C-alpha cells in the first residue's frame, strides 16, 4: 500500500462522523480457537446500475448490480475470501459491520483507518475468519456516503449440530432497512460538506430495497412477506439507514426478540421494535393458527430527538398469509389491509423502555463475560459543534459557520495515509497523534445551557491501549447545538452496555446501578438524547479500530 489519496477533503470529520482509534500495542501471541470451518469465496463487482424507485430512474453504485447487495451466508468458524473489484470512478472500501476481525484488522474496511480505499480499476481481497460469532450482521461501503446504496446482509449460522437457544424456525427471512434518494447521495453529502449545513434528507426509506405503497408511485415496489399459518419465522432485521433510528411494527402481531447485534438475548415480547443505525435485531414471528382473511402492513418510521431536518416518512411492506390448501385462493384486493400503530416520532419513553428490556442470555453456553475490573476510564462528550467557514465562502451553519460532529471537542481530520498502515510501518509521526483527550478539556454542564463558544478543534488523534486492557467508556450527549440521540459503533469489539441514564453522568453515584450480571452485549449503541451510556469492553483485538457516531 502506498499513500492514500483523499477523494474529498476531510469529509469524515467535518460533518458525518467523529472518530477515535484504539491502537493496541505490545501484543503477545493470540490463541485463536481452531475450527473446522470451510472457506467461502465471494466476488463483489462494484459497478453502476440503473435503478428505478418512486418513478425516478438513476445510475448508482452497487455490488454486482444489486440493490441492496448480495447476501453473504457463512457459519461460525468459516473463513471468508471476498474479492472486491472497483469498476466505478469512486474510491471504495467495504466494512463487515460487527465482525470482530481477530488478527485480521487489514480486512475491517474503514477507508484511511485500516486500509487505503480501492481505487478505480483496482481490487482487494478481504480475508477473515468468523471466530466465536453467530447471528445477523451486515456489510456496507465505508467511505463517504456510498453506503447509502452499497450494503447487504451478512448471515452467520451456528456451527453444524449446534441449535439455536430458541424454537427452531420454519423459515428465516432477512429484512434490511435503507434509504432512497432521487438525487445522487454523493452530491448530497458533497454539498453539505461544502456549505457546512445539514444534508438534504432522503426521499424514502426502503425495506429490502423497496419503499412500499405509502409513497407516491411506489405501490408496485413493495416488499411482501408471504407466510403460512401456525408457523414460526425468524426475521433478521438490519438497520442500514444512514442516521435515523427506526420504530417497526406488524399489524396485529407480536414479535419475540431473541438476538441483537449477533448476540443472543433473554427473549421478550414486543409489539414494536426500535433499531438504531448499524444495529441488527432477530425476532420470532409466530403466525396465526387459523387463516386470518386479512393482510397486514409492516411499517417503519424514524425515532427523532434532534433539531435538524429528517425524513419523517413511513416505509411499508405487506405480511400476507397463504390461502389454506383446502380453500380457494383469496384476492389480496378483497381482504382488509390492517395497519399497525407506531409510537410518536419523539417517543423517548418508549425508546428507553424497549432498550431496558435487552439483556444478554448469560447462559452457561452463551455467557456474558463482563470484565471483572476496569483498568482505564474514559469520559467522552458527544455532539455537534461548529467549525470556521473557509475564506471567501458562505456557510450555512450557525452564524455563518459549519456544523461539525466532535468527541471531547475533537472533530476527526481524515489522514492521507491509512492509520493502521502508519502504525504498522512505524511511520505514524505526522499522520496521527496518540494524545486523544480522555476527558473533556473544559468541563461544563453538558445537558444544561450550552457554552457560548461552540467551536471545535480538528485533528487525527487516537487513544493508545496496551493489549488486554479492560476499558470503561462513558459517552455523554451534549446540548451544545441541541441534544439528540447518537448511535455509536465500535469496530473490532463487542462491548457490554452496563448503564445509561438522562442528564449528566454522576461518577460517584451512577456506577452503583450498573448491571454487571447480564448487560446487553453489542457493537452499536445509541447514546440517549440528553443523557449518557456506559460501556465496558476488553481491548483484546490488536489494530486500529475507529469508533464512529454513525454506522
Short mmCIF file of C-alpha atoms in Angstrom, two decimals:
data_model
loop_
_atom_site.label_atom_id
_atom_site.label_comp_id
_atom_site.label_asym_id
_atom_site.label_seq_id
_atom_site.Cartn_x
_atom_site.Cartn_y
_atom_site.Cartn_z
CA UNK A 1 0.00 0.00 0.00
CA UNK A 2 1.20 3.47 -0.76
CA UNK A 3 -0.13 6.80 0.32
CA UNK A 4 -3.91 7.06 0.11
CA UNK A 5 -5.46 9.81 -1.97
CA UNK A 6 -8.34 11.53 -0.23
CA UNK A 7 -11.32 11.86 -2.52
CA UNK A 8 -12.95 14.77 -0.72
CA UNK A 9 -11.04 16.77 1.89
CA UNK A 10 -11.68 15.75 5.49
CA UNK A 11 -15.14 14.52 4.54
CA UNK A 12 -15.36 12.24 7.57
CA UNK A 13 -14.57 14.54 10.42
CA UNK A 14 -16.16 17.75 9.28
CA UNK A 15 -19.75 16.62 9.45
CA UNK A 16 -20.59 12.97 9.10
CA UNK A 17 -18.74 11.36 11.98
CA UNK A 18 -16.07 11.83 14.59
CA UNK A 19 -13.56 9.07 15.15
CA UNK A 20 -11.39 7.69 17.95
CA UNK A 21 -8.98 4.88 17.03
CA UNK A 22 -7.80 2.26 19.51
CA UNK A 23 -4.23 1.24 18.82
CA UNK A 24 -3.26 -1.92 20.75
CA UNK A 25 0.45 -2.23 21.29
CA UNK A 26 2.89 -4.84 22.66
CA UNK A 27 0.70 -7.77 21.70
CA UNK A 28 1.60 -11.30 22.84
CA UNK A 29 0.69 -14.18 20.55
CA UNK A 30 -3.07 -14.57 20.49
CA UNK A 31 -4.55 -18.00 20.97
CA UNK A 32 -7.36 -18.19 18.46
CA UNK A 33 -9.70 -21.14 18.61
CA UNK A 34 -9.12 -23.58 15.80
CA UNK A 35 -12.24 -24.59 13.98
CA UNK A 36 -13.22 -27.00 11.25
CA UNK A 37 -15.00 -24.33 9.24
CA UNK A 38 -14.77 -24.14 5.47
CA UNK A 39 -13.52 -21.38 3.18
CA UNK A 40 -16.22 -19.50 1.29
CA UNK A 41 -15.49 -17.34 -1.75
CA UNK A 42 -17.50 -14.31 -2.88
CA UNK A 43 -16.93 -11.83 -5.70
CA UNK A 44 -18.07 -8.21 -5.37
CA UNK A 45 -18.02 -6.19 -8.58
CA UNK A 46 -18.51 -2.51 -7.78
CA UNK A 47 -20.47 -1.25 -10.77
CA UNK A 48 -23.01 1.32 -11.86
CA UNK A 49 -26.57 0.13 -12.29
CA UNK A 50 -29.76 1.89 -13.40
CA UNK A 51 -32.37 1.54 -10.65
CA UNK A 52 -35.91 2.92 -10.61
CA UNK A 53 -37.85 3.87 -7.48
CA UNK A 54 -40.63 6.46 -7.00
CA UNK A 55 -40.88 6.69 -10.82
CA UNK A 56 -37.31 8.03 -10.87
CA UNK A 57 -34.50 6.17 -12.64
CA UNK A 58 -30.88 6.86 -11.84
CA UNK A 59 -27.46 5.28 -12.23
CA UNK A 60 -25.98 4.37 -8.87
CA UNK A 61 -23.07 2.47 -7.35
CA UNK A 62 -23.94 -1.14 -6.48
CA UNK A 63 -22.38 -4.51 -5.80
CA UNK A 64 -23.00 -6.92 -8.69
CA UNK A 65 -25.74 -4.61 -9.96
CA UNK A 66 -27.97 -5.42 -6.97
CA UNK A 67 -29.77 -3.04 -4.61
CA UNK A 68 -29.48 -3.99 -1.81
CA UNK A 69 -26.35 -6.00 -2.41
CA UNK A 70 -25.90 -9.79 -2.30
CA UNK A 71 -26.42 -11.77 0.87
CA UNK A 72 -23.34 -13.37 2.44
CA UNK A 73 -24.04 -16.58 4.35
CA UNK A 74 -21.45 -18.42 6.44
CA UNK A 75 -21.15 -20.47 9.61
CA UNK A 76 -19.28 -19.71 12.80
CA UNK A 77 -15.68 -20.77 12.20
CA UNK A 78 -15.77 -20.27 8.42
CA UNK A 79 -13.14 -18.29 6.54
CA UNK A 80 -14.36 -15.70 4.04
CA UNK A 81 -12.42 -14.59 0.97
CA UNK A 82 -14.27 -11.73 -0.70
CA UNK A 83 -12.69 -10.21 -3.78
CA UNK A 84 -13.83 -6.64 -4.42
CA UNK A 85 -13.16 -5.21 -7.89
CA UNK A 86 -13.81 -1.49 -8.40
CA UNK A 87 -15.29 -0.64 -11.82
CA UNK A 88 -16.53 2.88 -10.92
CA UNK A 89 -14.85 6.28 -10.62
CA UNK A 90 -15.38 6.47 -6.85
CA UNK A 91 -12.85 5.06 -4.42
CA UNK A 92 -14.43 2.23 -2.40
CA UNK A 93 -13.90 0.13 0.71
CA UNK A 94 -16.20 -2.41 2.39
CA UNK A 95 -16.75 -2.77 6.15
CA UNK A 96 -18.01 -6.04 7.62
CA UNK A 97 -20.12 -4.45 10.32
CA UNK A 98 -19.87 -6.32 13.63
CA UNK A 99 -17.24 -8.88 12.62
CA UNK A 100 -14.59 -8.97 15.36
CA UNK A 101 -11.71 -9.28 12.84
CA UNK A 102 -9.45 -11.05 15.33
CA UNK A 103 -5.93 -10.63 13.95
CA UNK A 104 -7.35 -9.57 10.59
CA UNK A 105 -7.58 -5.82 11.09
CA UNK A 106 -6.49 -5.22 7.49
CA UNK A 107 -9.86 -6.67 6.44
CA UNK A 108 -12.09 -4.41 8.54
CA UNK A 109 -12.65 -1.88 5.76
CA UNK A 110 -12.77 1.75 7.05
CA UNK A 111 -11.03 3.85 4.42
CA UNK A 112 -7.99 5.76 5.71
CA UNK A 113 -8.12 3.85 9.02
CA UNK A 114 -7.40 0.18 8.31
CA UNK A 115 -6.75 0.47 4.58
CA UNK A 116 -6.34 2.74 1.61
CA UNK A 117 -9.56 2.70 -0.39
CA UNK A 118 -9.75 0.56 -3.52
CA UNK A 119 -9.19 2.86 -6.48
CA UNK A 120 -10.78 2.68 -9.92
CA UNK A 121 -9.71 -0.45 -11.79
CA UNK A 122 -8.11 -1.98 -8.69
CA UNK A 123 -9.13 -4.92 -6.48
CA UNK A 124 -8.68 -6.08 -2.91
CA UNK A 125 -9.37 -9.43 -1.23
CA UNK A 126 -10.92 -9.24 2.23
CA UNK A 127 -9.69 -12.30 4.12
CA UNK A 128 -11.03 -13.07 7.59
CA UNK A 129 -12.32 -15.88 9.78
CA UNK A 130 -15.51 -15.69 11.85
CA UNK A 131 -14.47 -16.56 15.39
CA UNK A 132 -16.98 -17.01 18.21
CA UNK A 133 -19.83 -15.22 16.45
CA UNK A 134 -23.17 -16.27 15.06
CA UNK A 135 -26.25 -14.24 14.12
CA UNK A 136 -27.22 -11.32 11.91
CA UNK A 137 -24.70 -8.68 10.82
CA UNK A 138 -24.27 -6.75 7.57
CA UNK A 139 -21.70 -5.23 5.26
CA UNK A 140 -21.55 -1.75 3.73
CA UNK A 141 -19.27 0.69 1.95
CA UNK A 142 -17.14 2.66 4.39
CA UNK A 143 -16.22 5.81 2.51
CA UNK A 144 -18.28 8.96 2.08
CA UNK A 145 -21.99 8.15 1.57
CA UNK A 146 -21.55 5.19 -0.77
CA UNK A 147 -23.03 3.02 1.97
CA UNK A 148 -26.42 4.52 1.07
CA UNK A 149 -26.52 2.10 -1.90
CA UNK A 150 -23.68 -0.34 -1.21
CA UNK A 151 -24.85 -2.65 1.59
CA UNK A 152 -26.24 -6.12 2.22
CA UNK A 153 -26.89 -8.83 4.85
CA UNK A 154 -24.17 -10.95 6.44
CA UNK A 155 -25.76 -14.02 8.00
CA UNK A 156 -23.69 -16.22 10.32
CA UNK A 157 -25.28 -19.58 11.08
CA UNK A 158 -24.31 -21.61 14.16
CA UNK A 159 -21.82 -24.44 13.77
CA UNK A 160 -23.22 -27.66 12.43
CA UNK A 161 -25.33 -29.53 15.00
CA UNK A 162 -25.45 -26.52 17.33
CA UNK A 163 -29.10 -25.49 17.76
CA UNK A 164 -30.48 -22.03 18.36
CA UNK A 165 -31.29 -21.37 22.05
CA UNK A 166 -34.91 -20.86 20.98
CA UNK A 167 -37.52 -22.67 18.90
CA UNK A 168 -36.22 -23.79 15.51
CA UNK A 169 -37.86 -21.55 12.91
CA UNK A 170 -39.79 -22.83 9.93
CA UNK A 171 -38.06 -20.22 7.74
CA UNK A 172 -35.57 -17.36 8.10
CA UNK A 173 -36.05 -14.00 6.37
CA UNK A 174 -33.56 -11.06 6.35
CA UNK A 175 -35.23 -7.62 6.27
CA UNK A 176 -32.84 -4.73 5.73
CA UNK A 177 -33.87 -1.08 6.04
CA UNK A 178 -32.26 1.52 3.80
CA UNK A 179 -32.97 4.80 2.03
CA UNK A 180 -33.66 6.12 -1.45
CA UNK A 181 -32.58 9.47 -2.84
CA UNK A 182 -33.82 10.72 -6.17
CA UNK A 183 -30.58 12.71 -6.22
CA UNK A 184 -27.06 11.28 -6.10
CA UNK A 185 -26.20 10.76 -2.38
CA UNK A 186 -22.57 11.66 -3.10
CA UNK A 187 -23.72 15.04 -4.42
CA UNK A 188 -25.94 15.48 -1.34
CA UNK A 189 -23.14 14.94 1.17
CA UNK A 190 -20.69 16.85 -1.03
CA UNK A 191 -22.92 19.92 -0.93
CA UNK A 192 -23.35 19.62 2.84
CA UNK A 193 -19.63 19.43 3.42
CA UNK A 194 -19.01 22.41 1.18
CA UNK A 195 -21.66 24.63 2.75
CA UNK A 196 -21.39 23.34 6.32
CA UNK A 197 -25.15 22.88 6.56
CA UNK A 198 -27.16 19.74 7.16
CA UNK A 199 -27.50 17.37 4.19
CA UNK A 200 -30.79 17.08 2.33
CA UNK A 201 -32.90 14.20 3.61
CA UNK A 202 -33.76 11.06 1.67
CA UNK A 203 -36.91 10.80 -0.43
CA UNK A 204 -37.95 7.48 1.07
CA UNK A 205 -37.00 4.69 3.42
CA UNK A 206 -36.80 1.21 1.96
CA UNK A 207 -37.45 -2.34 3.13
CA UNK A 208 -35.24 -4.80 1.24
CA UNK A 209 -34.71 -2.01 -1.28
CA UNK A 210 -38.42 -1.22 -1.79
CA UNK A 211 -40.20 1.93 -0.49
CA UNK A 212 -43.68 0.40 -0.36
CA UNK A 213 -47.24 1.58 -1.01
CA UNK A 214 -47.34 4.67 1.23
CA UNK A 215 -45.15 6.67 -1.19
CA UNK A 216 -46.32 8.13 -4.46
CA UNK A 217 -45.64 5.95 -7.49
CA UNK A 218 -44.41 3.05 -5.37
CA UNK A 219 -47.22 0.53 -4.91
CA UNK A 220 -45.53 -1.96 -7.23
CA UNK A 221 -42.25 -1.62 -5.31
CA UNK A 222 -43.46 -3.25 -2.09
CA UNK A 223 -41.77 -6.00 -0.09
CA UNK A 224 -44.19 -8.85 0.60
CA UNK A 225 -43.57 -11.45 3.27
CA UNK A 226 -45.70 -14.48 2.45
CA UNK A 227 -46.25 -16.81 5.41
CA UNK A 228 -48.16 -19.95 6.31
CA UNK A 229 -50.48 -20.16 9.29
CA UNK A 230 -49.28 -21.62 12.60
CA UNK A 231 -45.58 -21.42 11.74
CA UNK A 232 -42.62 -19.72 13.43
CA UNK A 233 -40.43 -17.43 11.32
CA UNK A 234 -37.07 -15.95 12.25
CA UNK A 235 -36.96 -12.37 10.96
CA UNK A 236 -33.46 -10.89 10.77
CA UNK A 237 -33.78 -7.08 10.90
CA UNK A 238 -30.90 -4.80 9.85
CA UNK A 239 -30.93 -1.00 10.02
CA UNK A 240 -28.67 0.23 7.21
CA UNK A 241 -30.21 3.73 7.21
CA UNK A 242 -27.53 6.43 7.42
CA UNK A 243 -28.64 8.27 10.56
CA UNK A 244 -32.16 7.50 11.77
CA UNK A 245 -33.26 5.06 14.44
CA UNK A 246 -36.42 3.27 13.36
CA UNK A 247 -39.60 2.05 15.02
CA UNK A 248 -41.03 -1.11 13.40
CA UNK A 249 -44.27 -3.00 13.89
CA UNK A 250 -46.50 -5.56 12.16
CA UNK A 251 -50.24 -5.02 12.48
CA UNK A 252 -51.95 -7.46 14.88
CA UNK A 253 -48.78 -9.49 15.51
CA UNK A 254 -46.45 -9.75 18.48
CA UNK A 255 -42.74 -10.38 18.00
CA UNK A 256 -40.34 -12.19 20.32
CA UNK A 257 -36.87 -10.61 20.44
CA UNK A 258 -34.16 -13.30 20.65
CA UNK A 259 -30.97 -11.63 19.41
CA UNK A 260 -29.38 -8.21 18.91
CA UNK A 261 -26.12 -7.43 17.10
CA UNK A 262 -25.45 -11.17 16.68
CA UNK A 263 -25.70 -11.83 20.44
CA UNK A 264 -28.47 -13.95 21.95
CA UNK A 265 -30.70 -12.14 24.44
CA UNK A 266 -33.20 -13.16 27.07
CA UNK A 267 -36.36 -13.48 24.96
CA UNK A 268 -39.10 -10.89 25.43
CA UNK A 269 -42.23 -9.98 23.54
CA UNK A 270 -42.75 -6.65 21.80
CA UNK A 271 -45.39 -5.18 19.53
CA UNK A 272 -42.90 -2.57 18.31
CA UNK A 273 -39.12 -2.70 17.82
CA UNK A 274 -36.56 0.11 17.98
CA UNK A 275 -33.42 -0.38 15.89
CA UNK A 276 -30.62 2.20 15.66
CA UNK A 277 -28.48 2.65 12.54
CA UNK A 278 -25.94 -0.15 12.44
CA UNK A 279 -27.91 -2.38 14.79
CA UNK A 280 -29.49 -5.73 13.99
CA UNK A 281 -32.35 -7.47 15.78
CA UNK A 282 -33.60 -11.03 15.34
CA UNK A 283 -37.19 -11.82 16.27
CA UNK A 284 -39.51 -14.81 16.15
CA UNK A 285 -42.82 -14.25 14.40
CA UNK A 286 -45.47 -16.80 15.36
CA UNK A 287 -48.15 -16.71 12.68
CA UNK A 288 -51.81 -17.07 13.50
CA UNK A 289 -53.19 -20.59 13.97
CA UNK A 290 -56.05 -20.01 11.55
CA UNK A 291 -56.19 -18.23 8.22
CA UNK A 292 -56.96 -14.60 9.19
CA UNK A 293 -58.67 -13.48 5.97
CA UNK A 294 -56.69 -10.23 6.14
CA UNK A 295 -53.32 -8.83 5.14
CA UNK A 296 -51.12 -6.83 7.48
CA UNK A 297 -48.90 -3.80 6.93
CA UNK A 298 -45.36 -3.93 8.29
CA UNK A 299 -44.23 -0.33 8.81
CA UNK A 300 -41.15 1.55 9.98
CA UNK A 301 -40.56 5.25 10.59
CA UNK A 302 -37.90 7.23 12.47
CA UNK A 303 -37.45 7.93 16.14
CA UNK A 304 -36.13 11.50 16.16
CA UNK A 305 -34.81 13.62 19.02
CA UNK A 306 -32.66 16.33 17.39
CA UNK A 307 -33.48 19.72 15.94
CA UNK A 308 -32.23 19.03 12.42
CA UNK A 309 -34.30 18.11 9.39
CA UNK A 310 -35.12 14.45 8.82
CA UNK A 311 -37.17 12.19 6.59
CA UNK A 312 -40.41 11.71 8.55
CA UNK A 313 -41.99 9.34 6.03
CA UNK A 314 -43.00 5.71 6.58
CA UNK A 315 -41.82 2.62 4.72
CA UNK A 316 -44.24 -0.27 4.50
CA UNK A 317 -44.26 -3.90 3.46
CA UNK A 318 -47.08 -6.41 3.50
CA UNK A 319 -47.43 -9.60 5.55
CA UNK A 320 -49.62 -11.93 3.50
CA UNK A 321 -50.91 -15.35 4.56
CA UNK A 322 -51.04 -18.14 2.02
CA UNK A 323 -54.55 -19.48 1.49
CA UNK A 324 -55.11 -22.92 3.01
CA UNK A 325 -54.73 -25.72 0.51
CA UNK A 326 -58.34 -26.84 1.02
CA UNK A 327 -59.83 -23.44 0.15
CA UNK A 328 -59.99 -21.25 -2.92
CA UNK A 329 -57.29 -18.55 -3.10
CA UNK A 330 -58.42 -15.11 -1.96
CA UNK A 331 -57.50 -11.99 -3.89
CA UNK A 332 -55.42 -9.60 -1.81
CA UNK A 333 -57.69 -6.82 -3.02
CA UNK A 334 -60.73 -8.49 -1.42
CA UNK A 335 -59.40 -8.78 2.15
CA UNK A 336 -58.89 -5.94 4.64
CA UNK A 337 -55.41 -4.41 4.99
CA UNK A 338 -54.70 -3.77 8.67
CA UNK A 339 -52.26 -1.08 9.80
CA UNK A 340 -50.07 -1.04 12.92
CA UNK A 341 -49.80 1.89 15.30
CA UNK A 342 -46.24 3.15 15.76
CA UNK A 343 -45.06 5.35 18.66
CA UNK A 344 -44.83 9.11 18.10
CA UNK A 345 -41.69 10.28 16.32
CA UNK A 346 -40.15 11.64 19.54
CA UNK A 347 -41.29 8.92 21.97
CA UNK A 348 -38.20 8.74 24.18
CA UNK A 349 -40.19 6.96 26.89
CA UNK A 350 -40.87 4.03 24.56
CA UNK A 351 -37.24 4.03 23.37
CA UNK A 352 -35.95 3.89 26.94
CA UNK A 353 -38.36 1.15 27.96
CA UNK A 354 -37.55 -1.02 24.93
CA UNK A 355 -33.79 -0.64 25.39
CA UNK A 356 -34.03 -1.57 29.09
CA UNK A 357 -35.51 -4.97 28.17
CA UNK A 358 -32.43 -6.04 26.23
CA UNK A 359 -30.36 -8.38 28.41
CA UNK A 360 -27.69 -10.88 27.43
CA UNK A 361 -28.79 -14.50 27.55
CA UNK A 362 -25.92 -15.09 30.01
CA UNK A 363 -26.28 -18.87 29.97
CA UNK A 364 -23.58 -21.46 30.53
CA UNK A 365 -23.31 -21.99 26.78
CA UNK A 366 -23.51 -18.28 25.92
CA UNK A 367 -22.10 -16.43 28.94
CA UNK A 368 -21.84 -12.68 29.45
CA UNK A 369 -18.09 -12.33 30.00
CA UNK A 370 -18.17 -8.89 31.61
CA UNK A 371 -14.69 -7.70 32.61
CA UNK A 372 -14.15 -8.24 36.34
CA UNK A 373 -12.29 -4.97 36.74
CA UNK A 374 -11.63 -1.74 34.86
CA UNK A 375 -8.08 -0.65 34.02
CA UNK A 376 -8.82 2.55 32.13
CA UNK A 377 -11.71 5.02 32.44
CA UNK A 378 -12.73 7.36 29.62
CA UNK A 379 -15.38 10.06 29.57
CA UNK A 380 -16.34 11.32 26.13
CA UNK A 381 -18.76 14.09 25.29
CA UNK A 382 -20.64 13.54 22.02
CA UNK A 383 -22.41 16.17 19.97
CA UNK A 384 -22.48 18.84 17.34
CA UNK A 385 -20.36 21.96 17.41
CA UNK A 386 -19.15 24.39 14.78
CA UNK A 387 -16.00 24.99 12.76
CA UNK A 388 -14.83 28.02 10.86
CA UNK A 389 -16.02 28.70 7.34
CA UNK A 390 -13.33 28.66 4.68
CA UNK A 391 -12.13 32.00 3.36
CA UNK A 392 -14.25 33.59 0.63
CA UNK A 393 -17.03 31.07 1.25
CA UNK A 394 -20.56 31.40 2.62
CA UNK A 395 -21.53 28.67 5.09
CA UNK A 396 -24.95 27.57 6.27
CA UNK A 397 -24.16 26.56 9.83
CA UNK A 398 -24.95 28.70 12.89
CA UNK A 399 -23.74 32.31 12.47
CA UNK A 400 -22.05 31.53 9.16
CA UNK A 401 -20.04 28.56 10.46
CA UNK A 402 -20.00 24.87 9.54
CA UNK A 403 -21.62 22.11 11.58
CA UNK A 404 -19.02 19.71 12.97
CA UNK A 405 -19.51 16.49 14.94
CA UNK A 406 -17.00 16.01 17.72
CA UNK A 407 -15.89 13.78 20.58
CA UNK A 408 -14.40 15.70 23.50
CA UNK A 409 -14.45 18.70 21.18
CA UNK A 410 -12.18 16.99 18.62
CA UNK A 411 -13.53 16.54 15.09
CA UNK A 412 -11.72 13.84 13.14
CA UNK A 413 -9.48 15.00 10.31
CA UNK A 414 -9.12 12.37 7.60
CA UNK A 415 -5.45 11.43 7.01
CA UNK A 416 -3.93 10.71 3.61
CA UNK A 417 -2.25 7.54 4.91
CA UNK A 418 -4.26 4.73 6.48
CA UNK A 419 -3.74 4.78 10.27
CA UNK A 420 -3.06 1.05 10.53
CA UNK A 421 -0.51 1.32 7.74
CA UNK A 422 1.20 4.23 9.50
CA UNK A 423 1.42 2.30 12.78
CA UNK A 424 2.49 -0.96 11.14
CA UNK A 425 5.34 0.72 9.27
CA UNK A 426 6.41 2.77 12.29
CA UNK A 427 5.73 6.00 10.42
CA UNK A 428 2.88 7.42 12.49
CA UNK A 429 4.62 10.72 13.17
CA UNK A 430 2.76 13.39 11.24
CA UNK A 431 -0.11 11.01 10.44
CA UNK A 432 -1.81 10.83 13.83
CA UNK A 433 -1.29 11.93 17.40
CA UNK A 434 -1.55 9.42 20.30
CA UNK A 435 -2.93 12.09 22.63
CA UNK A 436 -6.68 11.96 22.25
CA UNK A 437 -8.19 13.63 25.38
CA UNK A 438 -9.64 11.00 27.73
CA UNK A 439 -11.99 13.56 29.33
CA UNK A 440 -13.36 16.91 28.15
CA UNK A 441 -10.64 19.53 28.18
CA UNK A 442 -13.03 22.09 29.64
CA UNK A 443 -15.85 20.55 31.76
CA UNK A 444 -19.27 22.24 31.58
CA UNK A 445 -22.93 21.50 32.26
CA UNK A 446 -23.24 19.05 29.41
CA UNK A 447 -27.03 18.89 29.22
CA UNK A 448 -27.76 22.38 30.56
CA UNK A 449 -27.31 25.77 28.96
CA UNK A 450 -24.71 25.39 26.19
CA UNK A 451 -21.40 27.29 26.35
CA UNK A 452 -21.00 30.48 24.33
CA UNK A 453 -18.07 29.07 22.37
CA UNK A 454 -19.25 26.16 20.19
CA UNK A 455 -16.12 25.89 18.03
CA UNK A 456 -14.40 22.50 17.85
CA UNK A 457 -10.81 21.56 17.14
CA UNK A 458 -9.80 19.32 14.23
CA UNK A 459 -7.24 16.57 14.46
CA UNK A 460 -6.29 12.97 13.79
CA UNK A 461 -5.87 11.72 17.34
CA UNK A 462 -6.02 8.21 18.80
CA UNK A 463 -6.13 6.52 22.18
CA UNK A 464 -3.32 4.01 22.67
CA UNK A 465 -4.13 0.97 24.81
CA UNK A 466 -1.92 -1.93 25.90
CA UNK A 467 -3.21 -5.34 24.87
CA UNK A 468 -5.88 -6.85 27.16
CA UNK A 469 -6.71 -3.55 28.85
CA UNK A 470 -10.24 -3.53 30.30
CA UNK A 471 -11.97 -0.28 29.46
CA UNK A 472 -14.88 1.73 30.78
CA UNK A 473 -16.14 4.32 28.33
CA UNK A 474 -18.89 6.73 29.33
CA UNK A 475 -20.38 8.65 26.41
CA UNK A 476 -22.27 11.81 27.31
CA UNK A 477 -24.67 13.60 24.98
CA UNK A 478 -24.44 17.40 24.99
CA UNK A 479 -26.89 20.21 24.34
CA UNK A 480 -24.35 22.46 22.60
CA UNK A 481 -26.45 22.73 19.44
CA UNK A 482 -29.39 20.75 20.77
CA UNK A 483 -29.48 17.36 22.48
CA UNK A 484 -30.09 14.32 20.32
CA UNK A 485 -29.58 10.57 20.32
CA UNK A 486 -26.26 9.46 18.81
CA UNK A 487 -25.74 5.89 17.57
CA UNK A 488 -22.13 4.82 18.03
CA UNK A 489 -20.38 1.73 16.68
CA UNK A 490 -17.13 0.15 17.87
CA UNK A 491 -15.12 -1.69 15.23
CA UNK A 492 -13.31 -4.88 16.20
CA UNK A 493 -15.07 -5.36 19.53
CA UNK A 494 -18.32 -6.15 21.23
CA UNK A 495 -19.00 -4.24 24.42
CA UNK A 496 -21.35 -4.51 27.38
CA UNK A 497 -23.89 -1.75 27.96
CA UNK A 498 -23.61 -1.64 31.75
CA UNK A 499 -25.61 1.54 32.38
CA UNK A 500 -27.37 4.51 30.90
CA UNK A 501 -29.45 7.44 32.08
CA UNK A 502 -30.54 11.01 31.48
CA UNK A 503 -28.90 14.27 32.48
CA UNK A 504 -25.22 14.49 33.35
CA UNK A 505 -23.37 11.30 34.27
CA UNK A 506 -22.57 11.15 38.01
CA UNK A 507 -19.32 9.19 38.52
CA UNK A 508 -19.95 8.98 42.26
CA UNK A 509 -23.46 7.54 42.24
CA UNK A 510 -24.35 6.13 38.81
CA UNK A 511 -21.87 3.19 38.82
CA UNK A 512 -23.72 1.68 41.80
CA UNK A 513 -26.61 0.97 39.42
CA UNK A 514 -24.52 -0.68 36.71
CA UNK A 515 -25.69 -4.09 35.52
CA UNK A 516 -22.66 -6.38 35.64
CA UNK A 517 -24.64 -9.64 35.62
CA UNK A 518 -26.41 -9.79 32.26
CA UNK A 519 -25.82 -6.48 30.45
CA UNK A 520 -26.57 -6.31 26.74
CA UNK A 521 -23.55 -7.18 24.63
CA UNK A 522 -23.47 -5.47 21.25
CA UNK A 523 -21.38 -3.49 18.74
CA UNK A 524 -23.61 -0.42 18.27
CA UNK A 525 -25.42 1.61 20.91
CA UNK A 526 -27.50 4.75 20.96
CA UNK A 527 -26.38 7.46 23.37
CA UNK A 528 -29.70 8.74 24.82
CA UNK A 529 -30.78 12.24 23.92
CA UNK A 530 -29.78 14.47 26.82
CA UNK A 531 -28.24 11.51 28.60
CA UNK A 532 -25.32 9.11 28.80
CA UNK A 533 -24.39 5.47 28.27
CA UNK A 534 -21.59 3.47 29.90
CA UNK A 535 -19.92 0.54 28.13
CA UNK A 536 -17.27 -1.93 29.27
CA UNK A 537 -15.05 -3.95 26.95
CA UNK A 538 -11.76 -5.83 26.88
CA UNK A 539 -9.20 -4.49 24.38
CA UNK A 540 -8.16 -7.95 23.22
CA UNK A 541 -8.01 -7.29 19.47
CA UNK A 542 -4.86 -5.58 18.15
CA UNK A 543 -5.14 -2.95 15.45
CA UNK A 544 -6.66 0.43 14.65
CA UNK A 545 -10.37 0.46 15.45
CA UNK A 546 -12.49 3.54 14.77
CA UNK A 547 -15.41 4.44 16.95
CA UNK A 548 -17.80 6.50 14.88
CA UNK A 549 -21.01 8.39 15.52
CA UNK A 550 -22.88 6.71 12.71
CA UNK A 551 -22.51 3.27 11.21
#
